[in-house]
Amino acid sequence: MDLTARLLRAMTDPAPEDEGFRPSRADLARLSAEDLGDLLPAAYGVGGKAPASVSTSVRLAVEDEGRERQPRYTPEACERMFRALVDGLPARKWADLTLGAGALLRCTGPWPDLARPARTLVESLLKAGRADQPLALLAVAGTGGDRLLRAATEHLRGTRTGPIAHDELDFLAGLAPEHRVLLSDTDHGRSYTSPPPLPDRWERIAAIPGYAEYARRALETAAGRVRAIQAGELPFRADKAFTPEEVAALGRSARVALSRDEPWLPALFDGLLPGISVAPTQARTLPSQGLLYEIVRAAQDFPTPELVTAIRAVRRGVRHAGVPKQLDKMLKTVDAALAERTEVALRLPDPGPLRREVGGYTATVAVTGKAELTFEKDGKALKGVPAPVRRDHKAELKELRDLVKRVSAQLVTLARALEGGFTVDASHPFGQWRDTLLHHTIAGPTVRGLIWEIEVAPGEWRAVLPELGALPDAPDEAPVRLWHPIRSRPDEVRAWRDLLVDGRLRQPFKQAFREIYILTPAEEETATYSNRFAAHLVHYRRMFALFRARGWTSRLLGPWDGGGEDEAARTLAAGEWRARFSHVLADWDAGEHELAGTDRVAFDRRADGGWRTAPLADVPPLVLSEAMRDVDLFVGVTSVAADPLWEDGEPRAYWERESRADLSESARTRGDALERILPRTKIADRCSIDGRYLVVKGELRTYKIHLGSANIVMEPDDAFLCIVPERGGPAAKVFLPFEDERLALILSKAFLLAADDKITDESILTQIKRGA
């Protein structure tokens, strides 16, 4: 008996030999999409009864697999799904219409005649007053004939409030049945057992005839209402400018317009977003917090540089105390998504003139590595803002400072988009790159500070750093891409690093000193997962914040059902790959400290519209390296081993082990940078790199600073030395080729300990003299 038949029997008519049968994930992964489509109707049917325990366990396993993949339904399987929905009505008092609509959406042939079960399902839900799956209700009702569709439409009209929601309802009722079924894949009331949404659903929805025109009409109607509220023509009520149904309708319209990259959209958002974010009075509340967040969620799906800039502008002006924090969290996901949308990521909005005359002075927004406001008089640069400008031109000064913030936001967006493009392996035509990026007033300094590769001949790539060298001759259509060390020989990487340090050039993000991660023999043996960063203890809240900052999604862990473990995930390579990082809550009472334990890293490839676990050897090297780099950051920054105040905490054994552990790639890169930096300092003769440590010879003792944790042990007895150095001092003046708090910390400790005879802090001296 094949696996599909065995699973079907175990769910519907278990035999004695099925007792104790539990299909493994590997077993279920062997099922084809069609096999899964055959099994899911039976699984739903089992859920509506009180079956044997074996049936329940197999049903849950099949449903779990269905939530992860894209099943495909034959017409006969579609019919069985609708029959299962009808049969489950008496026990469930409800039917999950998203499963029925989803089966039709994924049907492999012509739809069967479903008029009879559709009428039973829809009439039952209308009688019960249910409207929690409105799009699926319309989709299923449409298969039962025009009369049933009209009844469902009128029912929804009575439960959905707001003219924008009613207008959308009329538009949806006039669509073709297959288009309503497609839209049901976006239903906010999607069920727990539904398969994942189709990855291209919004692009397909955007191609529905008439939808783009409707979307523009809906968004312009919303903008008009907001203008009326701001002008006092409509009353202001906190977060009542739009009903929840209108917010959902406008979110769908925004996604359609953003997916099409409609040219009229930036101007509309420039007016709509401030209007829904700031009250027309002095109130701290918003006209529509719900719509603001829905548009940002749409930007997470289809970001554009113009919308990102508009959101950041709103974030600065909103008065509500909690909204900026929420926007900051959401923007991290937006930034990561923008980097993956390479066709628009590097488009820079026009900020307006960067040089203006104000009160007889010339004000300039200068762009180097950052945006700064400068003033000059008769060609002479001035320090700070002239007093007459502060006194007599407050409005113009505020506008200039806002311009600095907008340009700074664009620089942040640009750098993140460029860095995020690594896993997409994005390339640009040389002529376009040269004219629109390299010589751009705002983008130019960022672009010139990075290393690029230009294909000067087929298969021949030449690396160049525009800030320090001339460009090679290349045709305008020649591809240009960012240089990455994983594609270069070690001697080339060393040469670029030497060049940056010699030229005192800090790049917009770590590129020449970027860590690379290649498969290890242990990972080749485990095949589908890596334990490289497993078995670490970390400060959980710090790690959770880093997840968001790097574009990873994860549920918050805590002492509640299901809160003991999770997998942080990030999609890469334009959505073709997904990295997963497992972690669990630590199982001891840590008081005020929330600790987590780290586990394996695994990768999934998108296949058949869902995710399938992939062997590590199949993951593109750039994708694997960039994902592992993030995980190294998570562990390295948040490990309790890097906490100098944790020496007496629990468990001490882990702290001591990691304080002497082998170096991660990030720590090795730190050591590589120190080897170039130290010879340029006044403590060069007292310092040396010895494997995992920076060795510092003081007057009183010799110290070893671990390049990973930055913890210190003292010779000859390897006693730990606890130091929390103050910021500033001689180390703060040392040029660092990249931003790294741990590197700066190690340098500050080295400067302090090289002159240990001048230390006056008794808490430090007591430790040093104890074993000297």
Short mmCIF file of N, CA and C in Angstrom, two decimals, residues 519-532 534 567 580 582 599-603 613-617 624 628:
data_model
loop_
_atom_site.label_atom_id
_atom_site.label_comp_id
_atom_site.label_asym_id
_atom_site.label_seq_id
_atom_site.Cartn_x
_atom_site.Cartn_y
_atom_site.Cartn_z
N LEU A 519 30.37 25.98 3.64
CA LEU A 519 29.99 24.74 4.30
C LEU A 519 31.18 24.09 5.00
N THR A 520 30.94 23.60 6.19
CA THR A 520 31.97 22.88 6.93
C THR A 520 31.76 21.38 6.75
N PRO A 521 32.77 20.55 7.03
CA PRO A 521 32.58 19.10 6.96
C PRO A 521 31.42 18.61 7.85
N ALA A 522 31.26 19.23 9.02
CA ALA A 522 30.15 18.82 9.90
C ALA A 522 28.81 19.09 9.24
N GLU A 523 28.70 20.20 8.52
CA GLU A 523 27.44 20.55 7.85
C GLU A 523 27.20 19.67 6.64
N GLU A 524 28.26 19.27 5.99
CA GLU A 524 28.09 18.32 4.89
C GLU A 524 27.56 16.99 5.41
N GLU A 525 27.94 16.65 6.64
CA GLU A 525 27.48 15.38 7.23
C GLU A 525 26.03 15.48 7.69
N THR A 526 25.65 16.59 8.35
CA THR A 526 24.25 16.72 8.79
C THR A 526 23.32 16.97 7.62
N ALA A 527 23.85 17.49 6.53
CA ALA A 527 23.16 17.58 5.23
C ALA A 527 22.09 18.66 5.17
N THR A 528 21.07 18.62 6.01
CA THR A 528 19.95 19.55 5.87
C THR A 528 19.88 20.59 6.98
N TYR A 529 20.82 20.60 7.88
CA TYR A 529 20.82 21.62 8.93
C TYR A 529 22.23 21.84 9.43
N SER A 530 22.42 22.99 10.09
CA SER A 530 23.73 23.35 10.64
C SER A 530 23.61 23.58 12.13
N ASN A 531 24.57 23.03 12.87
CA ASN A 531 24.66 23.27 14.31
C ASN A 531 25.76 24.26 14.65
N ARG A 532 26.21 25.02 13.65
CA ARG A 532 27.35 25.92 13.86
C ARG A 532 27.08 26.93 14.99
N ALA A 534 24.55 26.52 17.35
CA ALA A 534 23.68 25.90 18.35
C ALA A 534 24.34 25.91 19.73
N GLU A 567 11.03 29.43 15.39
CA GLU A 567 12.05 29.55 14.34
C GLU A 567 11.97 30.95 13.75
N ARG A 580 15.99 29.47 8.32
CA ARG A 580 15.27 29.30 9.59
C ARG A 580 16.28 29.06 10.72
N SER A 582 16.36 28.13 14.69
CA SER A 582 15.58 27.64 15.82
C SER A 582 16.16 28.15 17.14
N ASP A 599 19.61 26.93 18.55
CA ASP A 599 19.61 25.59 17.99
C ASP A 599 20.04 25.67 16.52
N ARG A 600 19.53 24.81 15.68
CA ARG A 600 20.03 24.64 14.33
C ARG A 600 19.55 25.73 13.36
N VAL A 601 20.27 25.81 12.25
CA VAL A 601 19.89 26.66 11.12
C VAL A 601 19.59 25.74 9.95
N ALA A 602 18.48 25.99 9.26
CA ALA A 602 18.09 25.18 8.10
C ALA A 602 17.62 26.10 6.99
N PHE A 603 17.55 25.55 5.78
CA PHE A 603 17.16 26.35 4.61
C PHE A 603 16.05 25.64 3.84
N THR A 613 12.30 21.78 2.54
CA THR A 613 13.64 21.76 3.13
C THR A 613 14.66 21.32 2.09
N ALA A 614 15.77 22.04 2.01
CA ALA A 614 16.79 21.78 1.00
C ALA A 614 18.10 21.37 1.65
N PRO A 615 18.86 20.50 1.00
CA PRO A 615 20.21 20.20 1.50
C PRO A 615 21.07 21.46 1.50
N LEU A 616 21.92 21.59 2.50
CA LEU A 616 22.77 22.78 2.58
C LEU A 616 23.66 22.91 1.35
N ALA A 617 24.04 21.78 0.77
CA ALA A 617 24.91 21.83 -0.41
C ALA A 617 24.22 22.44 -1.61
N LEU A 624 23.66 31.28 1.49
CA LEU A 624 24.07 30.63 2.73
C LEU A 624 24.96 31.55 3.55
N MET A 628 23.95 32.97 7.27
CA MET A 628 24.80 32.58 8.40
C MET A 628 25.44 33.81 9.05
#
